[in-house]
Amino acid sequence: MHRFFVPQLYNETMTIEGVDARHISKVLRMQPGAQLQIVSDDGVSALAEISAIDSECVTVHCLEKLAESHEPAVRLILAQGLAKGEKMEFIIQKAVEMGAYSVVPVAMEHSVVRLDGAKAAKKVERWQKIAESAAKQSKRDIIPEVQPVQTMAQMLAANDCATKIIAYECEDKKSLKAALKEAQAKGALTDLLLIIGPEGGISEAELETARAAGAVPVSLGRRILRAETAGLVAISAIFYETGDLGD
């Protein structure tokens, strides 16, 4: 069933406007009486029925609230070193599908891509649209935020999670699994910051900055993963270990 995010507080009667209204009327060709799911601005998911429709506005009547949550127990923030080309779009899309709470594009020392000012803002706007589309497709209860492009220090200051993990290719002592078990034992696996480097990797200075902020360096295995692969592998492993992928 199709799901739409409605930027209004929950009410028995709600309106879907703009691009989503045109998609419902012109692409999906839904008619009055058809049912869909809505998620309101205050986080309420509901089954709704279309009562009136045109190309610019769809009015729905909410039939029942949906109790089932599609969100992981762990609030995971992915801090991704800027990757070139369409790789960032791919990473953001898949991270949102998999359950990331937020994505932070990080301008790192070894990033090939350089973004600032208006160019950075325009990219973030596009990435946010990709996140919204992925949230709809995967039936998320929220639209994860793509935060503004930040430096490592800015990102760490703005995202002070209980557990911070940085994937580092030279780490040969601690695995991701071991770090997660330690965090679980401390009861600190409620929110997690996952830091992934760009194509050129994480510099020693950035590693030390992350360490100073409490981030634990971990290995993702014996093979070197690409920038667009590492974060997705780590997210999968984290949600598997925390039971989000099923018993």
Tab-separated table of C-alpha atoms in Angstrom, residues 169 171 219-225:
chain	number	residue	atom	x	y	z
A	169	GLU	CA	40.939	0.235	7.544
A	171	GLU	CA	42.342	-1.132	12.803
A	219	SER	CA	37.504	-3.106	11.596
A	220	LEU	CA	34.840	-4.170	9.098
A	221	GLY	CA	36.718	-7.354	8.243
A	222	ARG	CA	39.771	-8.511	6.350
A	223	ARG	CA	38.822	-6.918	3.041
A	224	ILE	CA	38.994	-3.236	2.104
A	225	LEU	CA	35.522	-1.965	1.209
